[in-house]
CSV table of C-alpha atoms in Angstrom, one decimal:
chain,number,residue,atom,x,y,z
A,298,MET,CA,9.5,1.1,23.9
A,299,SER,CA,5.8,0.7,24.6
A,300,ASP,CA,3.7,-3.5,23.3
A,301,PHE,CA,2.3,-3.1,20.4
A,302,ASN,CA,-1.0,-5.5,19.5
A,303,LEU,CA,-3.1,-5.9,17.1
A,304,LEU,CA,-7.1,-4.6,17.4
A,305,ILE,CA,-9.8,-6.9,16.2
A,306,ASP,CA,-13.4,-7.6,17.0
A,307,GLY,CA,-12.6,-4.8,20.5
A,308,LYS,CA,-9.6,-6.2,22.3
A,309,MET,CA,-6.3,-5.6,21.6
A,310,VAL,CA,-4.4,-8.9,21.0
A,311,PRO,CA,-0.7,-10.5,20.1
A,312,GLY,CA,-0.5,-11.1,16.0
A,313,ASP,CA,-0.1,-15.1,15.3
A,314,LEU,CA,2.8,-13.7,14.1
A,315,LYS,CA,5.9,-10.8,14.5
A,316,MET,CA,8.1,-8.7,12.2
A,317,PRO,CA,10.4,-6.2,13.6
A,318,VAL,CA,10.0,-2.7,12.6
A,319,LEU,CA,13.0,-0.6,11.9
A,320,ASN,CA,13.9,2.5,12.4
A,321,PRO,CA,14.8,4.5,9.0
A,322,ALA,CA,17.3,7.1,10.6
A,323,THR,CA,20.0,4.4,12.1
A,324,GLU,CA,18.5,0.8,10.8
A,325,GLU,CA,17.6,0.1,14.0
A,326,VAL,CA,15.0,-2.1,15.3
A,327,LEU,CA,12.8,-0.4,17.3
A,328,THR,CA,10.7,-3.5,18.4
A,329,GLN,CA,9.1,-6.1,16.7
A,330,CYS,CA,6.1,-5.8,16.0
A,331,PRO,CA,2.5,-8.5,15.8
A,332,ARG,CA,1.5,-9.4,12.7
A,333,ALA,CA,-1.3,-10.8,11.4
A,334,SER,CA,-2.7,-14.2,10.1
A,335,LYS,CA,-4.8,-14.9,7.2
A,336,GLU,CA,-7.4,-16.2,10.6
A,337,GLN,CA,-6.9,-13.1,12.8
A,338,LEU,CA,-7.5,-11.1,9.1
A,339,ASP,CA,-11.6,-12.7,8.7
A,340,LYS,CA,-12.1,-12.1,12.4
A,341,ALA,CA,-11.3,-8.6,11.7
A,342,ALA,CA,-13.3,-8.3,9.0
A,343,ALA,CA,-16.3,-9.9,10.7
A,344,LYS,CA,-18.9,-8.1,9.3
A,345,ALA,CA,-21.5,-8.7,12.9
A,346,ALA,CA,-20.4,-5.1,14.2
A,347,PHE,CA,-22.0,-3.7,11.5
A,348,PRO,CA,-25.4,-4.3,11.5
A,349,ALA,CA,-26.5,-2.2,15.2
A,350,TRP,CA,-23.1,0.5,13.4
A,351,ALA,CA,-25.0,1.1,10.3
A,352,ALA,CA,-28.3,1.7,12.9
A,353,THR,CA,-26.8,3.7,15.1
A,354,PRO,CA,-27.9,7.8,14.1
A,355,ILE,CA,-25.8,9.1,12.5
A,356,GLU,CA,-25.5,12.5,15.5
A,357,GLU,CA,-23.7,9.7,17.6
A,358,ARG,CA,-21.8,8.2,15.2
A,359,ARG,CA,-20.2,11.9,14.6
A,360,LYS,CA,-19.9,13.0,19.2
A,361,LEU,CA,-17.6,9.7,18.9
A,362,VAL,CA,-15.3,10.4,15.3
A,363,THR,CA,-15.7,13.5,16.6
A,364,LYS,CA,-14.7,12.0,20.2
A,365,MET,CA,-11.8,10.5,18.7
A,366,ALA,CA,-10.2,13.6,17.2
A,367,ASP,CA,-10.2,14.5,21.0
A,368,VAL,CA,-8.6,11.7,21.6
A,369,ILE,CA,-5.7,11.9,19.0
A,370,GLU,CA,-4.9,15.7,20.0
A,371,ALA,CA,-5.0,14.7,23.9
A,372,ASN,CA,-1.7,12.6,22.8
A,373,SER,CA,-0.6,14.6,20.0
A,374,GLY,CA,2.8,13.9,21.2
A,375,GLU,CA,3.4,10.7,22.0
A,376,LEU,CA,2.0,9.9,18.3
A,377,ALA,CA,4.4,11.9,16.7
A,378,ARG,CA,7.2,10.6,18.5
A,379,LEU,CA,6.6,7.6,17.9
A,380,LEU,CA,5.4,8.4,14.1
A,381,THR,CA,9.4,9.9,13.5
A,382,SER,CA,10.7,7.3,15.0
A,383,GLU,CA,9.2,4.8,12.5
A,384,GLN,CA,8.6,6.9,9.7
A,385,GLY,CA,11.8,9.1,9.8
A,386,LYS,CA,10.0,12.9,9.0
A,387,PRO,CA,11.3,15.9,11.8
A,388,LEU,CA,9.3,15.8,14.5
A,389,ALA,CA,7.7,19.3,13.9
A,390,ASP,CA,6.6,17.7,10.6
A,391,ALA,CA,5.6,14.6,12.3
A,392,THR,CA,3.8,16.8,14.9
A,393,GLY,CA,2.2,18.9,12.4
A,394,GLU,CA,1.2,14.9,11.3
A,395,VAL,CA,-0.8,14.2,13.8
A,396,LEU,CA,-2.9,17.6,14.4
A,397,GLY,CA,-3.3,18.0,10.4
A,398,MET,CA,-5.7,14.2,11.8
A,399,ALA,CA,-7.4,15.8,14.0
A,400,ALA,CA,-8.1,18.4,12.1
A,401,PHE,CA,-9.8,15.5,9.5
A,402,PHE,CA,-11.6,13.5,11.4
A,403,ARG,CA,-13.5,17.2,12.5
A,404,TYR,CA,-14.3,18.6,9.0
A,405,LEU,CA,-15.6,14.7,8.1
A,406,ALA,CA,-17.2,14.2,11.0
A,407,SER,CA,-19.3,17.8,10.8
A,408,LEU,CA,-20.7,16.7,7.5
A,409,ASP,CA,-24.1,14.7,6.9
A,410,LEU,CA,-26.1,12.7,4.1
A,411,PRO,CA,-29.5,13.6,3.8
A,412,MET,CA,-32.0,12.5,2.0
A,413,ARG,CA,-32.9,14.3,-1.1
A,414,VAL,CA,-36.5,14.2,-2.7
A,415,ILE,CA,-35.8,14.0,-7.0
A,416,GLU,CA,-39.0,14.9,-7.2
A,417,ASP,CA,-41.9,15.1,-5.1
A,418,SER,CA,-44.9,15.2,-7.7
A,419,GLY,CA,-49.2,14.7,-7.8
A,420,ASP,CA,-48.7,11.2,-9.0
A,421,ARG,CA,-45.0,10.1,-7.7
A,422,LYS,CA,-42.5,10.6,-5.1
A,423,VAL,CA,-38.8,9.7,-5.5
A,424,GLU,CA,-36.1,10.0,-2.9
A,425,ALA,CA,-32.0,9.5,-2.8
A,426,TYR,CA,-30.4,7.8,-0.1
A,427,ARG,CA,-27.0,7.4,1.1
A,428,ARG,CA,-26.6,4.0,2.7
A,429,PRO,CA,-23.5,2.3,4.5
A,430,LEU,CA,-21.7,-0.5,1.9
A,431,GLY,CA,-21.1,-2.4,4.7
A,432,VAL,CA,-16.8,-3.7,5.8
A,433,VAL,CA,-14.5,-1.2,4.7
A,434,GLY,CA,-10.7,-2.5,3.9
A,435,ALA,CA,-8.9,0.5,4.2
A,436,ILE,CA,-4.5,0.0,3.2
A,437,ILE,CA,-2.6,2.9,4.0
A,438,PRO,CA,0.8,3.6,2.9
A,439,TRP,CA,4.1,4.3,4.9
A,440,ASN,CA,5.0,7.9,3.7
A,441,TYR,CA,1.8,9.8,6.7
A,442,PRO,CA,0.5,6.7,7.7
A,443,LEU,CA,-2.1,8.8,10.1
A,444,LEU,CA,-3.2,11.9,7.3
A,445,ILE,CA,-3.7,9.1,5.0
A,446,LEU,CA,-5.5,6.9,7.9
A,447,SER,CA,-7.9,10.8,8.6
A,448,PHE,CA,-8.8,10.5,4.5
A,449,LYS,CA,-10.6,7.3,5.0
A,450,LEU,CA,-12.0,6.2,7.9
A,451,PRO,CA,-13.2,9.2,9.5
A,452,SER,CA,-15.8,9.0,7.0
A,453,ALA,CA,-16.3,5.8,6.2
A,454,LEU,CA,-17.6,5.3,9.6
A,455,LEU,CA,-19.6,8.4,9.9
A,456,ALA,CA,-21.6,7.2,6.4
A,457,GLY,CA,-22.1,4.0,9.1
A,458,ASN,CA,-19.9,1.7,8.0
A,459,THR,CA,-17.5,-0.9,10.1
A,460,LEU,CA,-13.3,-0.7,8.6
A,461,VAL,CA,-10.4,-3.3,8.9
A,462,VAL,CA,-7.4,-0.6,8.4
A,463,LYS,CA,-4.0,-2.8,7.0
A,464,PRO,CA,-1.2,0.1,7.5
A,465,ALA,CA,1.5,-0.8,5.6
A,466,PRO,CA,4.5,-2.9,6.8
A,467,THR,CA,7.2,-0.6,7.6
A,468,THR,CA,5.2,1.7,9.4
A,469,PRO,CA,2.3,-0.1,11.6
A,470,LEU,CA,3.8,1.1,15.1
A,471,SER,CA,1.2,4.9,15.1
A,472,THR,CA,-2.0,3.4,14.5
A,473,LEU,CA,-2.1,0.1,16.3
A,474,ARG,CA,-1.1,2.4,19.0
A,475,PHE,CA,-4.7,5.3,17.8
A,476,ALA,CA,-6.0,1.8,17.9
A,477,GLU,CA,-5.1,1.5,21.6
A,478,LEU,CA,-6.3,4.5,22.3
A,479,VAL,CA,-9.6,5.0,20.7
A,480,LYS,CA,-10.3,1.6,21.0
A,481,ASP,CA,-13.0,2.6,23.7
A,482,VAL,CA,-14.4,5.7,22.2
A,483,LEU,CA,-16.0,3.1,19.6
A,484,PRO,CA,-18.7,0.3,20.2
A,485,LYS,CA,-16.6,-3.1,19.7
A,486,GLY,CA,-15.9,-4.4,16.1
A,487,VAL,CA,-16.2,-1.0,14.0
A,488,LEU,CA,-12.7,-0.4,14.1
A,489,ASN,CA,-10.2,-3.5,13.7
A,490,VAL,CA,-6.6,-3.1,12.9
A,491,ILE,CA,-3.8,-5.8,11.5
A,492,THR,CA,-0.4,-5.7,9.8
A,493,ASP,CA,1.2,-7.7,7.6
A,494,THR,CA,4.5,-7.8,5.6
A,495,ASN,CA,2.4,-7.1,2.0
A,496,ASP,CA,0.9,-11.3,2.6
A,497,LEU,CA,-2.2,-10.1,3.1
A,498,GLY,CA,-3.4,-7.1,0.6
A,499,ASP,CA,-4.7,-10.0,-1.9
A,500,HIS,CA,-6.7,-11.9,0.2
A,501,MET,CA,-8.3,-8.7,1.8
A,502,THR,CA,-8.8,-7.5,-1.7
A,503,LYS,CA,-10.9,-10.8,-2.6
A,504,HIS,CA,-12.0,-11.1,1.1
A,505,PRO,CA,-16.4,-12.1,0.4
A,506,ASP,CA,-17.0,-10.3,3.3
A,507,ILE,CA,-15.4,-6.7,2.3
A,508,ARG,CA,-17.5,-4.5,0.6
A,509,LYS,CA,-14.9,-1.1,-0.4
A,510,ILE,CA,-11.6,-0.9,-0.1
A,511,SER,CA,-10.1,2.8,-0.1
A,512,PHE,CA,-6.0,2.0,-1.4
A,513,THR,CA,-3.3,4.8,-1.2
A,514,GLY,CA,-0.3,3.9,-2.5
A,515,SER,CA,1.5,3.3,-5.9
A,516,SER,CA,0.0,2.7,-9.4
A,517,ALA,CA,1.5,0.0,-10.0
A,518,THR,CA,-0.3,-2.2,-6.9
A,519,GLY,CA,-3.3,-0.1,-7.6
A,520,GLN,CA,-3.2,-1.4,-10.2
A,521,LYS,CA,-3.4,-5.2,-8.8
A,522,VAL,CA,-5.9,-3.8,-5.8
A,523,MET,CA,-8.3,-3.2,-8.9
A,524,ALA,CA,-7.7,-6.8,-10.4
A,525,SER,CA,-8.5,-8.3,-7.2
A,526,ALA,CA,-11.9,-6.5,-6.5
A,527,ALA,CA,-12.9,-7.4,-8.9
A,528,GLN,CA,-13.3,-10.6,-8.6
A,529,THR,CA,-16.3,-9.9,-6.2
A,530,LEU,CA,-17.1,-6.1,-7.8
A,531,LYS,CA,-15.8,-4.6,-5.1
A,532,ARG,CA,-16.4,-0.6,-4.7
A,533,ILE,CA,-13.0,1.2,-5.2
A,534,THR,CA,-11.6,4.5,-4.4
A,535,LEU,CA,-7.3,4.3,-5.4
A,536,GLU,CA,-5.1,7.7,-4.9
A,537,LEU,CA,-2.2,6.4,-6.6
A,538,GLY,CA,1.6,8.1,-7.6
A,539,GLY,CA,1.8,11.0,-9.3
A,540,ASN,CA,4.7,12.5,-12.4
A,541,ASP,CA,3.7,15.8,-10.9
A,542,ALA,CA,4.4,19.0,-13.0
A,543,GLY,CA,5.7,22.2,-12.3
A,544,ILE,CA,5.5,24.4,-14.6
A,545,VAL,CA,6.7,28.2,-14.1
A,546,LEU,CA,6.3,30.7,-16.8
A,547,ASP,CA,8.7,34.0,-18.4
A,548,ASP,CA,7.8,36.9,-15.7
A,549,VAL,CA,7.9,35.1,-12.6
A,550,ASP,CA,10.4,37.0,-10.3
A,551,PRO,CA,12.8,33.3,-8.8
A,552,LYS,CA,13.7,34.3,-5.3
A,553,LYS,CA,10.2,35.0,-4.7
A,554,VAL,CA,8.9,31.1,-5.9
A,555,ALA,CA,11.5,29.3,-5.2
A,556,PRO,CA,11.4,28.7,-1.9
A,557,GLY,CA,7.3,26.8,-2.6
A,558,ILE,CA,8.8,25.3,-5.2
A,559,PHE,CA,11.4,23.3,-3.2
A,560,GLU,CA,9.1,22.9,-0.7
A,561,GLY,CA,6.1,21.6,-3.1
A,562,ALA,CA,9.2,19.7,-4.2
A,563,PHE,CA,11.2,18.2,-1.3
A,564,GLN,CA,9.1,18.5,1.9
A,565,ASN,CA,8.7,14.4,3.5
A,566,SER,CA,12.1,13.7,1.7
A,567,GLY,CA,9.8,13.9,-1.6
A,568,GLN,CA,8.1,11.5,-0.9
A,569,VAL,CA,4.8,12.5,-1.5
A,570,CYS,CA,2.2,11.7,-4.4
A,571,LEU,CA,1.8,14.7,-5.5
A,572,ALA,CA,4.7,16.7,-4.5
A,573,ILE,CA,6.4,17.9,-8.4
A,574,LYS,CA,8.8,15.3,-9.7
A,575,ARG,CA,8.9,17.6,-12.9
A,576,LEU,CA,9.9,20.9,-12.8
A,577,TYR,CA,9.2,23.0,-16.7
A,578,VAL,CA,10.9,26.7,-15.6
A,579,HIS,CA,11.3,29.1,-19.8
A,580,GLU,CA,14.2,29.4,-20.7
A,581,SER,CA,14.1,32.9,-19.9
A,582,VAL,CA,14.7,32.1,-16.3
A,583,TYR,CA,15.4,29.2,-15.6
A,584,ASP,CA,19.4,29.5,-14.6
A,585,GLU,CA,18.0,32.6,-12.3
A,586,ILE,CA,15.8,29.2,-10.6
A,587,CYS,CA,18.2,26.8,-10.7
A,588,ASN,CA,20.5,28.8,-8.4
A,589,GLU,CA,17.8,29.8,-6.3
A,590,LEU,CA,17.0,26.1,-5.8
A,591,VAL,CA,20.2,24.8,-5.3
A,592,ALA,CA,20.7,27.4,-2.6
A,593,ILE,CA,18.4,26.5,-1.3
A,594,ALA,CA,19.3,22.6,-1.1
A,595,LYS,CA,22.8,23.2,0.2
A,596,ASN,CA,21.3,24.9,4.0
A,597,THR,CA,18.7,22.3,3.9
A,598,VAL,CA,19.9,20.1,7.7
A,599,VAL,CA,19.3,16.6,6.4
A,600,ASP,CA,19.3,15.3,9.8
A,601,ASP,CA,17.8,12.5,12.1
A,602,GLY,CA,13.6,13.6,12.5
A,603,SER,CA,14.4,13.4,16.1
A,604,LYS,CA,16.9,16.1,16.5
A,605,GLN,CA,15.8,19.5,16.2
A,606,GLY,CA,16.3,22.0,13.1
A,607,THR,CA,16.1,19.4,11.2
A,608,LYS,CA,14.2,19.8,8.3
A,609,LEU,CA,14.2,16.6,5.9
A,610,GLY,CA,14.9,13.0,7.7
A,611,PRO,CA,15.7,10.3,6.2
A,612,LEU,CA,14.3,7.6,3.0
A,613,GLN,CA,11.5,5.5,5.0
A,614,ASN,CA,12.9,2.5,3.9
A,615,LYS,CA,15.5,1.1,2.6
A,616,MET,CA,13.4,-0.2,-0.2
A,617,GLN,CA,13.1,2.8,-1.9
A,618,TYR,CA,16.5,4.2,-0.4
A,619,GLU,CA,17.9,2.0,-3.9
A,620,LYS,CA,15.6,3.2,-6.2
A,621,VAL,CA,15.6,7.1,-5.5
A,622,LYS,CA,20.2,5.4,-5.7
A,623,VAL,CA,19.7,4.8,-9.0
A,624,PHE,CA,17.6,7.7,-10.3
A,625,LEU,CA,20.6,9.6,-8.9
A,626,GLU,CA,22.2,7.6,-11.1
A,627,ASP,CA,20.4,8.2,-14.5
A,628,ALA,CA,20.0,11.5,-13.4
A,629,ARG,CA,24.8,11.4,-13.5
A,630,LYS,CA,23.9,10.1,-16.6
A,631,ASN,CA,21.8,12.2,-18.7
A,632,GLY,CA,21.8,15.6,-16.9
A,633,ASN,CA,24.1,18.1,-14.7
A,634,VAL,CA,24.1,17.3,-11.3
A,635,ILE,CA,23.8,21.1,-8.9
A,636,ALA,CA,23.1,20.7,-5.7
A,637,GLY,CA,23.2,17.5,-3.3
A,638,GLY,CA,23.5,14.0,-5.8
A,639,SER,CA,24.8,11.4,-3.4
A,640,ALA,CA,23.4,9.1,-0.8
A,641,MET,CA,24.6,10.2,2.6
A,642,ASP,CA,27.9,8.4,4.8
A,643,ARG,CA,26.2,6.8,7.5
A,644,PRO,CA,23.9,5.1,8.4
A,645,GLY,CA,20.5,5.4,7.8
A,646,TYR,CA,19.1,5.7,3.6
A,647,PHE,CA,19.8,9.6,3.7
A,648,ILE,CA,20.1,10.9,0.3
A,649,GLU,CA,21.3,14.8,-0.3
A,650,PRO,CA,18.8,17.1,-1.6
A,651,THR,CA,19.3,16.8,-5.2
A,652,ILE,CA,19.3,19.9,-8.1
A,653,VAL,CA,19.3,18.3,-11.9
A,654,ARG,CA,19.6,20.7,-14.8
A,655,ASP,CA,19.6,19.9,-19.3
A,656,ILE,CA,18.2,16.9,-18.5
A,657,LYS,CA,15.1,15.9,-20.6
A,658,GLU,CA,12.2,13.1,-21.5
A,659,GLY,CA,13.5,9.9,-22.2
A,660,SER,CA,15.3,10.1,-19.1
A,661,ARG,CA,13.7,7.9,-15.9
A,662,LEU,CA,14.1,10.7,-13.4
A,663,VAL,CA,11.7,12.8,-15.9
A,664,ASP,CA,9.8,10.1,-17.1
A,665,GLU,CA,9.1,8.0,-13.9
A,666,GLU,CA,8.0,9.3,-10.4
A,667,GLN,CA,11.7,8.9,-8.3
A,668,PHE,CA,9.5,9.6,-4.8
A,669,GLY,CA,12.4,10.9,-3.9
A,670,PRO,CA,14.3,14.2,-3.2
A,671,VAL,CA,15.9,15.2,-6.7
A,672,LEU,CA,13.9,17.4,-8.7
A,673,PRO,CA,14.9,17.6,-12.8
A,674,VAL,CA,14.6,21.0,-14.1
A,675,ILE,CA,13.7,21.0,-17.3
A,676,LYS,CA,13.8,24.5,-20.1
A,677,TYR,CA,11.2,25.4,-22.6
A,678,SER,CA,10.2,27.9,-24.7
A,679,GLU,CA,7.1,28.3,-26.1
A,680,LYS,CA,3.9,28.0,-23.6
A,681,ASP,CA,1.7,25.0,-26.2
A,682,ASP,CA,4.9,23.6,-25.9
A,683,VAL,CA,6.0,23.0,-21.9
A,684,ILE,CA,1.4,21.9,-22.0
A,685,ARG,CA,1.7,19.6,-24.5
A,686,ARG,CA,5.6,18.0,-22.2
A,687,ALA,CA,3.5,18.2,-18.7
A,688,ASN,CA,0.2,16.5,-20.2
A,689,ALA,CA,2.8,14.0,-21.7
A,690,THR,CA,2.4,11.3,-18.7
A,691,THR,CA,0.1,8.3,-17.9
A,692,TYR,CA,0.2,9.9,-14.2
A,693,ASP,CA,-1.8,13.0,-13.5
A,694,LEU,CA,-2.6,13.4,-10.1
A,695,GLY,CA,-1.3,16.9,-9.0
A,696,ALA,CA,0.1,19.9,-11.1
A,697,SER,CA,1.4,23.7,-10.0
A,698,VAL,CA,1.8,26.7,-12.4
A,699,TRP,CA,3.5,29.4,-11.4
A,700,SER,CA,3.4,33.0,-12.9
A,701,SER,CA,3.2,36.9,-11.6
A,702,ASP,CA,-0.5,37.0,-13.6
A,703,THR,CA,-2.9,35.0,-11.8
A,704,LYS,CA,-5.0,35.5,-14.9
A,705,ARG,CA,-2.0,33.7,-17.6
A,706,ALA,CA,-1.1,31.2,-15.1
A,707,HIS,CA,-5.0,29.8,-14.3
A,708,ASP,CA,-5.2,30.2,-18.5
A,709,VAL,CA,-2.2,26.9,-18.2
A,710,ALA,CA,-3.9,25.4,-15.6
A,711,SER,CA,-7.2,25.5,-17.4
A,712,GLN,CA,-5.1,23.2,-20.1
A,713,ILE,CA,-3.4,20.8,-17.3
A,714,GLU,CA,-4.9,16.9,-17.3
A,715,ALA,CA,-4.3,16.4,-13.6
A,716,GLY,CA,-6.9,16.3,-10.9
A,717,THR,CA,-5.5,19.5,-8.9
A,718,VAL,CA,-3.8,21.5,-10.5
A,719,TRP,CA,-2.2,24.9,-8.2
A,720,ILE,CA,-1.2,28.5,-9.1
A,721,ASN,CA,1.7,30.1,-7.2
A,722,LYS,CA,1.6,27.5,-4.5
A,723,HIS,CA,1.7,22.8,-4.7
A,724,LEU,CA,0.3,21.2,-1.8
A,725,ASP,CA,-2.5,23.1,-0.4
A,726,MET,CA,-4.8,20.5,1.0
A,727,ALA,CA,-7.6,20.9,3.1
A,728,PRO,CA,-10.4,18.1,4.9
A,729,HIS,CA,-13.4,20.3,2.0
A,730,ILE,CA,-11.3,20.6,-1.0
A,731,PRO,CA,-12.2,17.5,-3.0
A,732,PHE,CA,-9.4,15.4,-3.3
A,733,GLY,CA,-9.0,12.1,-6.7
A,734,GLY,CA,-6.2,11.5,-9.3
A,735,ALA,CA,-6.9,11.9,-13.2
A,736,LYS,CA,-5.2,8.5,-15.2
A,737,GLN,CA,-3.6,5.8,-14.4
A,738,SER,CA,-3.5,8.7,-11.0
A,739,GLY,CA,-6.1,7.0,-9.6
A,740,ILE,CA,-10.3,6.6,-9.5
A,741,GLY,CA,-12.9,8.0,-7.0
A,742,THR,CA,-12.2,10.8,-4.8
A,743,GLU,CA,-11.6,11.6,-1.6
A,744,PHE,CA,-12.6,14.6,1.1
A,745,ALA,CA,-15.1,16.9,1.3
A,746,GLU,CA,-18.8,15.3,0.7
A,747,GLU,CA,-17.9,14.0,-2.5
A,748,GLY,CA,-15.8,11.8,-1.0
A,749,LEU,CA,-17.9,10.9,1.9
A,750,ALA,CA,-20.4,9.6,-0.9
A,751,GLU,CA,-17.4,7.2,-1.6
A,752,PHE,CA,-18.9,5.2,1.4
A,753,THR,CA,-21.9,4.6,0.4
A,754,GLN,CA,-24.4,2.7,-1.5
A,755,LEU,CA,-27.3,5.6,-3.6
A,756,GLN,CA,-30.3,3.7,-2.9
A,757,ILE,CA,-33.2,5.4,-5.1
A,758,ILE,CA,-37.2,5.0,-3.3
A,759,ASN,CA,-39.6,5.6,-5.9
A,760,GLY,CA,-43.3,5.5,-4.5
A,761,PRO,CA,-46.3,7.3,-5.2
A,762,GLY,CA,-47.0,10.6,-4.5
A,763,ALA,CA,-50.2,11.6,-2.1
A,764,SER,CA,-52.8,11.9,-4.3
A,765,ALA,CA,-51.7,8.9,-5.9
């Protein structure tokens, strides 16, 4: 495996420290990765590149962000293989993530920040401008290292900001390689990438030269980010955890909806903030849905993501693996495990895809976010009751409603307190569709024009009109 370096002020440089990066499918060390010191973060957060980049016409910034998409696509095979080796997901999924990254770059680069005239009367002219903020800090999680980077980087740069990226310590390699590939596309200092062992986050969120933090991760860490950023009143966007509910109405065809439900719950081995974490099924179709999900689970190939035919890879890291094993214990105690239920007896962080029925609120598996391949299936009988139960959480990132009658489903969806509610599908996301959470699942919006605006300062110029 080739050497990796940090990107600081336009140069690939060694870290002042090092850290091992493991392959989660084997638990073997892939490489010793550079690790930044506090002093290197200070250099990466330097604001010297900001004035010239902010003054660069948006058309030129657009061209450069689009050129980065070209570089990503030209190197998609290498990036996908590297992503699989450090993250664990099947190579086909990793390839999809890399190509999705390029697609997000292309679409977000196509947006604009036009001046808007609020009033143009005889004695007053009021104009609204979107100005860049300065240096933006992007903190990226380990479940989709490249895709989630593309939720932040193109919009931040198009808006005229400079950027410091900090990938998760267990999945830094694909981000560092991406940085090396694109470093000559941008003026030096516009994009910086540093790494840590989760020891630089507090310094980053308090840093006086960083004007905004865009963070994706757990709600617990998001609370720390928010508290730390408050000391300098930074702008923040937080995309946090979810205990997302799926609601299956009584009129579904179980065979028809079960594959979509399974994919919505188990994609990326359940390591998706928006995945179905709790499935509520009407009592009239409960047994059939459970049986269909079991059949799919038992025919799902779980293996090293580099092997052809693998559908689900390992969990990404040992800490998450141990957390999910605790949820399995809770499932055996409080429910009826009808598929899976165990860690696999092999090297790597592998968990069998697990279906749990006859379980209720009050158990950890239902009340908390498992972030792994374990799905509780909960029985209900009344529509108003299931809406109440689905909403009875502090986390409301996404949800889905499944029905043969889309009008009925829409009626239920409109009563769910979540940032996104899908009908007869789950995890359908695109760069032109705004995305954000409700309650403790986040603050702010990503994607589309709304997400781009979050990387700007609204400035109003209020002057005299033509006749004044």
